[in-house]
Coordinates of C-alpha atoms in Angstrom, one line a residue:
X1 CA -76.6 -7.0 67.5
X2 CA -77.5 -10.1 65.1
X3 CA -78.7 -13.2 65.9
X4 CA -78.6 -16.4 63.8
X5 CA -80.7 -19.5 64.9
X6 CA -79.6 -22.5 63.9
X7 CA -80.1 -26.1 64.5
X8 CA -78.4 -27.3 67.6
X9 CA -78.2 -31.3 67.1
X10 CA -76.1 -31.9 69.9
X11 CA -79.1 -30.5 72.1
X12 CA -81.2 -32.9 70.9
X13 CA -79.5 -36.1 69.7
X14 CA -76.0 -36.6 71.6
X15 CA -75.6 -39.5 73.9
X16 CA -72.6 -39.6 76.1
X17 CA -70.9 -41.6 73.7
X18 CA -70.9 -38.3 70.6
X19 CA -70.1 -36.1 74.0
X20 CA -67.1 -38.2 74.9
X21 CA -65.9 -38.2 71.7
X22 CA -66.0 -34.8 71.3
X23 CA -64.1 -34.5 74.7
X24 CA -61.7 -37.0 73.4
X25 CA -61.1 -35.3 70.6
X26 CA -60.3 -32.2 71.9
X27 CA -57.9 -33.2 74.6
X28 CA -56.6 -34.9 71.9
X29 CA -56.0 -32.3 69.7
X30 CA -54.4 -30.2 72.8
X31 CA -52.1 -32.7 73.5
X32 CA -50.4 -32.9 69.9
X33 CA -50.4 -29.0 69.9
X34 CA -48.2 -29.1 72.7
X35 CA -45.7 -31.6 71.4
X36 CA -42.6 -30.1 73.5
X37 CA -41.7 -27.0 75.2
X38 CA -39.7 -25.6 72.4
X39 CA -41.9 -27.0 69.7
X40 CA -43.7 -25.0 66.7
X41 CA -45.4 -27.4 65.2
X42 CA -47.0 -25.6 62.4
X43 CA -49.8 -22.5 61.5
X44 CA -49.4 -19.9 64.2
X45 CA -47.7 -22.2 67.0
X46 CA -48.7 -24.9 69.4
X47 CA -51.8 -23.6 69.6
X48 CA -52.9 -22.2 66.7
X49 CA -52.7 -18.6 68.0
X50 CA -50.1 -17.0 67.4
X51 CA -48.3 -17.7 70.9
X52 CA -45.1 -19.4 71.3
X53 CA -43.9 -21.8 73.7
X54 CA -43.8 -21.1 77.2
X55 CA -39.6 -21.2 76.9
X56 CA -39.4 -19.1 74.1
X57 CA -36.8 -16.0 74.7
X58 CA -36.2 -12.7 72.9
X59 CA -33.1 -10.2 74.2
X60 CA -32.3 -6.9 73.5
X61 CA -31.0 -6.2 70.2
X62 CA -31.5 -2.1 70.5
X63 CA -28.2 -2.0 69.5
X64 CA -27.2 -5.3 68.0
X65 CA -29.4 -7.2 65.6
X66 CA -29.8 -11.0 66.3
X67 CA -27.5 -13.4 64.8
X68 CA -28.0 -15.1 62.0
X69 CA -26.8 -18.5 62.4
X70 CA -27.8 -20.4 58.9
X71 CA -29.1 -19.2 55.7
X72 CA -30.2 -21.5 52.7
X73 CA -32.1 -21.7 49.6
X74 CA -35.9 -21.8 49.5
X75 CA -37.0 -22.6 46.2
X76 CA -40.4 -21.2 45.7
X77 CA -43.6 -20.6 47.9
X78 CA -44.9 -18.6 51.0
X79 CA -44.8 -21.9 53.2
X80 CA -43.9 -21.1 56.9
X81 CA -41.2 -23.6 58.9
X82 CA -42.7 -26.3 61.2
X83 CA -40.5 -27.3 64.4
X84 CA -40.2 -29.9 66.7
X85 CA -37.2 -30.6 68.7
X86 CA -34.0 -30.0 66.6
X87 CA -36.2 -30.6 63.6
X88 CA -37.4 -27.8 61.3
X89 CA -39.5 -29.1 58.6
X90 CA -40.1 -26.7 55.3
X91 CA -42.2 -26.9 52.3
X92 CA -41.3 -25.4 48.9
X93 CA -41.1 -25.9 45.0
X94 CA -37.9 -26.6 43.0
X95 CA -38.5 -26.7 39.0
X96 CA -40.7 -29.7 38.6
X97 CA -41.4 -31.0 42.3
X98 CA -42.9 -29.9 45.4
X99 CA -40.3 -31.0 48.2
X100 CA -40.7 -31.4 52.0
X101 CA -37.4 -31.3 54.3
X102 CA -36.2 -31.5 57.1
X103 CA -33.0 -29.9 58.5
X104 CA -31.2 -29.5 61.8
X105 CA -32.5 -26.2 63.7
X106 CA -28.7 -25.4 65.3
X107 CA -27.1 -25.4 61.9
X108 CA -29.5 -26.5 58.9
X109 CA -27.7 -29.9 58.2
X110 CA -30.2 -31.8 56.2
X111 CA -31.9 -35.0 58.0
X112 CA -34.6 -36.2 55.3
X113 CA -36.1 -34.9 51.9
X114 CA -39.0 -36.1 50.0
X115 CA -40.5 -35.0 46.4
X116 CA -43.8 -35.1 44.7
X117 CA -44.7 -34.0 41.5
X118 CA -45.9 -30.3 41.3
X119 CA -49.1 -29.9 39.6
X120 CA -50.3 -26.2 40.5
X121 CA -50.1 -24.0 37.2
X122 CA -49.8 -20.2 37.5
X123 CA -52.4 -18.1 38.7
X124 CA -52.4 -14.4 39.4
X125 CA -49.1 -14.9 41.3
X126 CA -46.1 -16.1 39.1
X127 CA -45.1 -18.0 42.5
X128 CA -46.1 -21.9 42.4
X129 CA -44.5 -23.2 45.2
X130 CA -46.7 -24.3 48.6
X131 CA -48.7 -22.0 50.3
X132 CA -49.7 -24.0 53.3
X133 CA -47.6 -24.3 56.6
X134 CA -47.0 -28.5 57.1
X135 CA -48.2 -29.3 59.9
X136 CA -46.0 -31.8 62.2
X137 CA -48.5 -34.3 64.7
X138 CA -48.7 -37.7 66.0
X139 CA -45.2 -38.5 64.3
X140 CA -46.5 -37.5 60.8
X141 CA -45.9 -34.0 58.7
X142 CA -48.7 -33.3 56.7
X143 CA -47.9 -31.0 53.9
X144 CA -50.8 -29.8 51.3
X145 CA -49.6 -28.4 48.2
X146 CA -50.5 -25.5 46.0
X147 CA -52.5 -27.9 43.9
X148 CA -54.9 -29.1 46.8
X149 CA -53.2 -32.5 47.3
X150 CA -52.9 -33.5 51.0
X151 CA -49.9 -35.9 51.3
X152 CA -48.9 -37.4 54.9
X153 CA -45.3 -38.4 55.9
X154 CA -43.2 -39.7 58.6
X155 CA -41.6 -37.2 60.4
X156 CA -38.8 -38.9 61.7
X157 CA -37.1 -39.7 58.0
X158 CA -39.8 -38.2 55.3
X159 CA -41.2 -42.1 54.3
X160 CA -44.1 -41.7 52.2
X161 CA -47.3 -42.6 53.9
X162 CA -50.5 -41.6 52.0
X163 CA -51.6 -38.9 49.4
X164 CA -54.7 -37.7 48.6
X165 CA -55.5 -34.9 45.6
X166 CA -58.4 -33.5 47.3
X167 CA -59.0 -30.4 45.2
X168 CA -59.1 -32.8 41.9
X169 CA -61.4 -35.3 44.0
X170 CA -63.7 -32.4 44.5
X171 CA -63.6 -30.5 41.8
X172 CA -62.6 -27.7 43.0
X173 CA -60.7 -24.8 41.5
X174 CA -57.6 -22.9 41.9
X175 CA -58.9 -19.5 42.9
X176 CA -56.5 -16.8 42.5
X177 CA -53.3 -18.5 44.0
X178 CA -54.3 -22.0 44.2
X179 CA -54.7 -23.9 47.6
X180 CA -53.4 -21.8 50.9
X181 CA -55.7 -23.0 53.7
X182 CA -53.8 -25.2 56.3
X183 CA -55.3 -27.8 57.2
X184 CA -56.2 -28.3 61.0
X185 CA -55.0 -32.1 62.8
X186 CA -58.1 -32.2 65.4
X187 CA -57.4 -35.7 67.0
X188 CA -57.9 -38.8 64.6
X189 CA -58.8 -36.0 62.2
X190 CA -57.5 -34.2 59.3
X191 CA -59.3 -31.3 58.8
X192 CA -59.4 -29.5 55.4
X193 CA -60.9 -26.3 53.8
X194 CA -60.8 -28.0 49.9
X195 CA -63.3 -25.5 48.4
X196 CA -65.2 -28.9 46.5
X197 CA -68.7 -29.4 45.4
X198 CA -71.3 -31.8 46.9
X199 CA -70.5 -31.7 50.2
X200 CA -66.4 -31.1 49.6
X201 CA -66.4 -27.6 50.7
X202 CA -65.1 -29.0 54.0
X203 CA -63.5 -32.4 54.0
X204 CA -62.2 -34.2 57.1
X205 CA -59.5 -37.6 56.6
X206 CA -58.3 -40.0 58.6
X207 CA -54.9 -38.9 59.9
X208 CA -53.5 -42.7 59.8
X209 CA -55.1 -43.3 56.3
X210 CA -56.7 -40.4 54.9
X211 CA -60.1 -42.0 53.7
X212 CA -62.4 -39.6 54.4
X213 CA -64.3 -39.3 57.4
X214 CA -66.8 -36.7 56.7
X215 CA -67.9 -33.3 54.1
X216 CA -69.6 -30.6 54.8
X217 CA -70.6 -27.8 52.9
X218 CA -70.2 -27.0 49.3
X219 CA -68.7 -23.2 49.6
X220 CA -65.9 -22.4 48.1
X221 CA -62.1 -22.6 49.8
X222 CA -60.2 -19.4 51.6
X223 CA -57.0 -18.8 52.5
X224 CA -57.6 -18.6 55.9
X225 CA -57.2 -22.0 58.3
X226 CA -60.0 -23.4 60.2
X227 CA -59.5 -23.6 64.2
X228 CA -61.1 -25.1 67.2
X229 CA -63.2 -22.8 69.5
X230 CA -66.1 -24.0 71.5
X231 CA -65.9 -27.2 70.8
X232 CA -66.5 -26.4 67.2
X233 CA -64.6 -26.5 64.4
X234 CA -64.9 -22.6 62.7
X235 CA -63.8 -22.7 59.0
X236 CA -64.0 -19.1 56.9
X237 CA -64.8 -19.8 53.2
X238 CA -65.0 -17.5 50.7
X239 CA -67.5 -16.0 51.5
X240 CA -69.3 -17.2 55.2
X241 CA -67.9 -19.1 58.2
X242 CA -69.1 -21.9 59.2
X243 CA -69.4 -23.6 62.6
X244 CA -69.0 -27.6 62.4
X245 CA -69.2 -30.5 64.6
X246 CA -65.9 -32.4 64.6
X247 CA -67.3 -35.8 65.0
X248 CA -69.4 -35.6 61.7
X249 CA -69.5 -32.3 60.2
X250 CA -72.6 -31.1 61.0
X251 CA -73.2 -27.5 60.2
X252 CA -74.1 -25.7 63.4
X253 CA -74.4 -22.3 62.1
X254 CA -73.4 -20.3 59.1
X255 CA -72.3 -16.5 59.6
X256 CA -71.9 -14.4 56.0
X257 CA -68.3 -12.9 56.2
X258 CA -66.4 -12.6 53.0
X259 CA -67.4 -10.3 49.6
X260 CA -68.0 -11.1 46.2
X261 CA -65.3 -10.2 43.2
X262 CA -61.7 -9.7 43.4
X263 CA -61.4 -10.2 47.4
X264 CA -59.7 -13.3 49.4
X265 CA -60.6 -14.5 53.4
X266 CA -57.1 -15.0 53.9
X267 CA -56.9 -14.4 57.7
X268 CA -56.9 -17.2 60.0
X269 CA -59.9 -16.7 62.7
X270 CA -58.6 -16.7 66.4
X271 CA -60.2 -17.0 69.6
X272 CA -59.6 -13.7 72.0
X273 CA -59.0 -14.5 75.2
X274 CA -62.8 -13.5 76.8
X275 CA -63.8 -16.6 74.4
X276 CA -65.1 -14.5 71.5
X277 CA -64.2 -15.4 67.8
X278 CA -62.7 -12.4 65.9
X279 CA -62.4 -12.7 62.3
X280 CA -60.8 -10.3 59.6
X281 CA -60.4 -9.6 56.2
X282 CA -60.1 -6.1 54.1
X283 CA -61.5 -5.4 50.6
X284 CA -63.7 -3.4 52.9
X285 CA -65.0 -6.3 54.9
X286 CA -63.3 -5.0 58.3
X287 CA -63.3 -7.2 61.3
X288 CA -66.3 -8.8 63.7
X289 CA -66.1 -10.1 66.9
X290 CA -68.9 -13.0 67.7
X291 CA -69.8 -15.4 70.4
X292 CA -71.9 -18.5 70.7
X293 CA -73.7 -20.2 72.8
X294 CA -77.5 -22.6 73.0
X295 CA -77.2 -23.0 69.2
X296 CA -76.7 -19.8 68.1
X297 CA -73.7 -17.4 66.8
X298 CA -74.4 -14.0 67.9
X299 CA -72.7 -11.1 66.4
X300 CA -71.1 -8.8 69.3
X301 CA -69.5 -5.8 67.2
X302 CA -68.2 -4.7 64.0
X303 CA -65.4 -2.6 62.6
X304 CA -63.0 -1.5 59.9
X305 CA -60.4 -0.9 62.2
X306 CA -58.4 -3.7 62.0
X307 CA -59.3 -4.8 57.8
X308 CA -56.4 -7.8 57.2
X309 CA -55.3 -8.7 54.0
X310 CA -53.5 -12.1 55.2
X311 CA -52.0 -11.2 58.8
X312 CA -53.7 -13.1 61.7
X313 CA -53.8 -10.8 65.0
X314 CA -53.6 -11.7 68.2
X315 CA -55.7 -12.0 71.2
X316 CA -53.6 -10.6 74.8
X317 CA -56.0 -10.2 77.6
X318 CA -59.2 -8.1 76.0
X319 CA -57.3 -6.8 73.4
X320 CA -56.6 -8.0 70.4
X321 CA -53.5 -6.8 68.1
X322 CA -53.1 -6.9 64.3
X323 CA -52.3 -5.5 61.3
X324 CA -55.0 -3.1 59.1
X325 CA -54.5 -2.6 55.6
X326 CA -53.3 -4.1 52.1
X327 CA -49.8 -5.1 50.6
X328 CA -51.0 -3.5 47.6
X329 CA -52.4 -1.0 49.2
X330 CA -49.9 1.1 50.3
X331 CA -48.8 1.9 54.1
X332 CA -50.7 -0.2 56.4
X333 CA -51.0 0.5 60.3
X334 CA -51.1 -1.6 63.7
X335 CA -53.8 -1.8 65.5
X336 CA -55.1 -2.3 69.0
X337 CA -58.6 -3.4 69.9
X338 CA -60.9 -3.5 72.7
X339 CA -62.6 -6.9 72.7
X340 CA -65.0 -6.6 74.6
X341 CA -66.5 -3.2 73.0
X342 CA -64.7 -3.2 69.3
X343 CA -63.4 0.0 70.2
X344 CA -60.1 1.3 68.9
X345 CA -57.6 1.3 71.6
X346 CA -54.7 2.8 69.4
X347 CA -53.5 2.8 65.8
X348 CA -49.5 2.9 64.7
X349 CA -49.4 4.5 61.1
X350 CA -46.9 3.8 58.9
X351 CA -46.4 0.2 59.6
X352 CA -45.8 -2.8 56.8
X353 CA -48.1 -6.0 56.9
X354 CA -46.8 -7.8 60.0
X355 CA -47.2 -11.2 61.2
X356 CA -47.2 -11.3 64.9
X357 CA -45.8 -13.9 67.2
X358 CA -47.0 -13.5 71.4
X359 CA -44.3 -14.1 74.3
X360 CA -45.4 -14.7 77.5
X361 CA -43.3 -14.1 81.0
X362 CA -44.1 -14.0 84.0
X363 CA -44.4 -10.2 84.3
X364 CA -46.3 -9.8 81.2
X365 CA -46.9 -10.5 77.2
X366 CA -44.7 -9.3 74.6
X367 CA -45.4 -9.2 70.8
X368 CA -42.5 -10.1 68.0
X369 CA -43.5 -7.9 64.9
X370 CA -42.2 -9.5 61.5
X371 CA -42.3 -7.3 58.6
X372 CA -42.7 -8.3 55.1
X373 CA -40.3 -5.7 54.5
X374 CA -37.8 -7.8 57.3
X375 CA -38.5 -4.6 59.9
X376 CA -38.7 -6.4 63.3
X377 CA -40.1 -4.9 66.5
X378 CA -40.5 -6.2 70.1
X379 CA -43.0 -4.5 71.3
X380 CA -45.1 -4.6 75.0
X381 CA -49.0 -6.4 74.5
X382 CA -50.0 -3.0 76.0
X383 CA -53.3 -0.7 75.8
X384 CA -51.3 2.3 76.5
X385 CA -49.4 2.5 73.2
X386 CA -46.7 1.2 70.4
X387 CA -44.4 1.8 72.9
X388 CA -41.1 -1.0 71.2
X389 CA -38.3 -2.3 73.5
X390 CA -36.5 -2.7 70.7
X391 CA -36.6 -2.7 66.8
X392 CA -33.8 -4.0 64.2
X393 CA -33.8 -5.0 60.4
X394 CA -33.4 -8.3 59.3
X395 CA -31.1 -9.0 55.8
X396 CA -32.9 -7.8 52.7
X397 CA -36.1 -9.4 51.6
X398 CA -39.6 -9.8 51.4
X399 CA -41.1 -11.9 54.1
X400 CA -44.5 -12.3 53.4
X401 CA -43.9 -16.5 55.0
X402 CA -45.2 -16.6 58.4
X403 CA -42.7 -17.0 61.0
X404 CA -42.0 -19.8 63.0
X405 CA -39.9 -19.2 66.7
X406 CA -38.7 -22.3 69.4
X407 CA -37.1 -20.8 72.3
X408 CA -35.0 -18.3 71.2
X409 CA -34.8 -19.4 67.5
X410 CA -36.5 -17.7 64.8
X411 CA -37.1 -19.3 61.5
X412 CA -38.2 -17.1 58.5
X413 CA -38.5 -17.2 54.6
X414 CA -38.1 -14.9 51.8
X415 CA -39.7 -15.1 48.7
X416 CA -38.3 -14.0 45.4
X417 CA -37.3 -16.8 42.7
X418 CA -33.6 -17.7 43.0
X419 CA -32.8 -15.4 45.7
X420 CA -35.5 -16.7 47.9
X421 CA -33.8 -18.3 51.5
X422 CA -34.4 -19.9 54.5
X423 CA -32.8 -17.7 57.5
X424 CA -32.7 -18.8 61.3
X425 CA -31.8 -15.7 64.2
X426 CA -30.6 -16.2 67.5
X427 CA -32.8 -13.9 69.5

């Protein structure tokens, strides 16, 4: 067990009025994650983990696969959908622009779509489209491109609102496949992982201007997405994550979790449901499972079990469940995970990478397992075993975009130059 002491300044220097901000703020960033009942309003659902909506529905499609109601062009990019209300709101490239729309969730008639000028060049990936999922809050899509430019919009008709090129502000560079953290609306706040020198590692805007409010850090951008846990905003970089104060960016501790050479932080950290952070990555990094408390991020376990490429796993009572492995890699598997001890509940060989969506009932949780290969499972949030209720396989594809799902609605992308789409299933 490890122990890092850090400086605590909320300890020593926080008045009621930094304390009430801070509880302002994060009621206020609860309440725009839970927009509607049906909503999705960006990275991993209302809450930035993984669950859907308390409405959402899946039936049996043992024998039938789900319907596809619409099916349209994608352009380029791994950008998820956002959605709120009837309104599913998309990001991707075509030729010389980057392109936010909106379209009609019943039957993908479009309602607004705006262009920008698409700056990112080629990296190791021939794709140049979007990486990031827009994010819809407060009456406002923010989308951040490829290219590290953070641009804000209306979300009722796409007007224009502010734009800032934060990665050329910075100075920071492309990496391997240019920009792909999300950025996180805490609030008033705008929360990016920009990857910048002199303090522009971490940089938060204003969401109804973007000036900036704070920087923190000078470590180099992931493709993972910071969260909220603990009052805290946790950001993994490159190569540590970091623990900041959302009023000011304070640092409040510092945890080493990444490796050096050809490796990527691309999984988004989560909070399990005992209140520990779990974070994973592969290239041999594995997973660790952390708490914190009086100042201090103390390491609770580690593991290889669950190593993630890019899939973010999900917390279900004190297990959490995810996928292990590398696209590249070969066959992957799916794990489960105790918690509480790090201990391997049970593995499911042979799987592809999946992205993983939770339903909740009344009688228990359910997982929705999305393929990149367009394999789709529904599968009990069980410690007894991959044990499906049901698995189909979507049209041909690869769906390496996460998934976005509003009652019984599920939005997902393929990738692939020309032939990439847009799909929406009735479930």
């Amino acid at each position: 067990m490890t122990i890092l002491k850090v400086s605590d300044p909320c300890r020593e220097s926080c008045d009621r009025d930094f304390r009430g901000f801070v509880f302002a703020l994060l009621v206020g960033f609860h309440a725009l994650s839970l927009p509607a009942m049906a909503d999705w309003p960006g990275l991993l659902g209302p809450n930035r983990d993984g669950f859907a909506a308390k409405d959402a529905k899946v039936s049996d499609h043992a024998k039938k696969p789900p319907k596809l109601l619409w099916e349209i062009d994608a352009g380029q990019g791994y950008a998820g959908a956002a959605i709120e209300q009837d309104q599913v709101v998309m990001f991707f490239r075509e030729g010389a622009n980057d392109v936010v729309q909106a379209v009609s969730l019943s039957n993908a008639n479009p309602i607004w779509k705006t262009t920008y000028p698409a700056e990112y060049k080629q990296g190791i990936d021939s794709d140049t489209g979007p990486r990031c999922v827009p994010q819809i809050a407060q009456g406002k899509v923010f989308a951040y491109s490829a290219s590290g430019t953070l641009h804000c919009l209306n979300a009722a008709d796409g007007k224009k609102l502010w734009t800032r090129p934060l990665r050329k502000e910075y100075g920071a560079d492309d990496g391997y496949f240019g920009a792909g953290s999300t950025p996180l609306v805490a609030g008033n706040l705008v929360i990016v992982n920009v990857g910048g020198r002199k303090k522009g590692g971490m940089v938060a805007v204003g969401v109804a201007d973007g000036k900036t409010v704070w920087e923190a850090t000078d470590a180099d951008a992931s493709y993972a997405s910071p969260i909220l846990w603990n009052q805290q905003v946790v950001a993994a970089t490159r190569l540590d994550t970091y623990g900041l104060s959302p009023s000011d960016g304070t640092v409040l501790w510092k945890l080493p979790f990444g490796q050096r050479g050809p490796t990527v932080n691309a999984a988004t950290p989560i909070r399990t449901q005992d209140n520990s952070l779990f974070l994973t990555a592969s290239y041999g990094i594995g997973f660790l499972i952390a708490n914190s408390s009086d100042g201090k991020i103390q390491i609770a376990h580690k593991g290889d079990a669950i190593s993630s490429q890019y899939a973010t796993p999900i917390s279900v009572g004190q297990n959490v469940y995810g996928s292990d492995g590398r696209e590249d890699g070969g066959s992957a598997s799916f794990v489960c995970i105790d918690s509480k001890t790090g201990k391997t509940v049970w593995t499911q060989e042979g799987m592809p990478i999946c992205h993983t969506i939770g339903i909740r009932s009344e009688a228990q949780s359910d997982l929705l397992l999305v393929g990149i290969d367009g394999k789709l499972w529904y599968v009990p949030a069980s410690p007894k075993g991959f044990k499906p209720h049901w698995a189909t396989q979507l049209p041909s594809g690869k769906y390496r975009a996460l998934p976005a799902l509003s009652k019984n609605l599920l939005v997902v992308r393929t990738s692939g130059g020309s032939n990439a789409k847009w799909r929406c299933f009735e479930l």
